[in-house]
Amino acid sequence: QVQLVESGGGLVQAGGSLRLSCAASGRTFISYTMGWFRQAPGKEREFVAAIRWNGDNTYYADSVKGRFTISRDNAKNTVYLQMNNLKPEDTAVYYCAAANSGVVVTTYRRYTYWGQGTQVTVSS
């Protein structure tokens, strides 16, 4: 069992930065691929970024590539999403998720555990 709690969301102007954190409980955190998804009002949940259990492989949605960076600290049971050069279209609720997979996965159905989400709002 893994419990996830996101933090770090907020209101920021376009071009600004935010760093999201996801604290995980459970001794098996290290074995999970971790991902970030987002959902804007009226839209489906979409993949943002994912990182393999040991951090040696990451994958990003084209819309955030070059602007967002996912990382993890297994000693702290925490995964991060550094978001730079934010745009109004990045506005959404951001969710942290854990997948019991040895490889990076991007499909939300592969993720077993989810956090409650944190709101990110980017003003123009």
Steps between C-alpha positions, in 0.01 A plus 500: 500500500629846407346828610586816310468864606575783257602853593646810338217611277384860480445806286784624282537737209586375154873444471532419867599178676357260755634185659253227587582235757340164561569329830442127504446265789578132485825311494452390139522852356842431357365225273232713332509704184368844596304728274334840485169554323280804470136573435358831388128583534298321235798302377623146549787421730825514306849368554768756588816315606625175649818367658624146546554362848874575505479829314699383200217547252249780460232580246308819427195608309595708198310796641734528801829370361780746564299688763418238766739267682401197704732365768481281807678454831444144613662570837223754566223305324431809293458578132519852360381687195691819425293714266666793324376748243142425593223579255127562556429168330688325782216594733356178647482279803824304515499144630782282616467127431687175559518204264628157595717483190869455436483725196363847440131493407284785374147356506301601804341155525841356582518711814360342814534771763403866469529811709218748555649757265629854529371799306733690269369822350702703251377850426573677173 
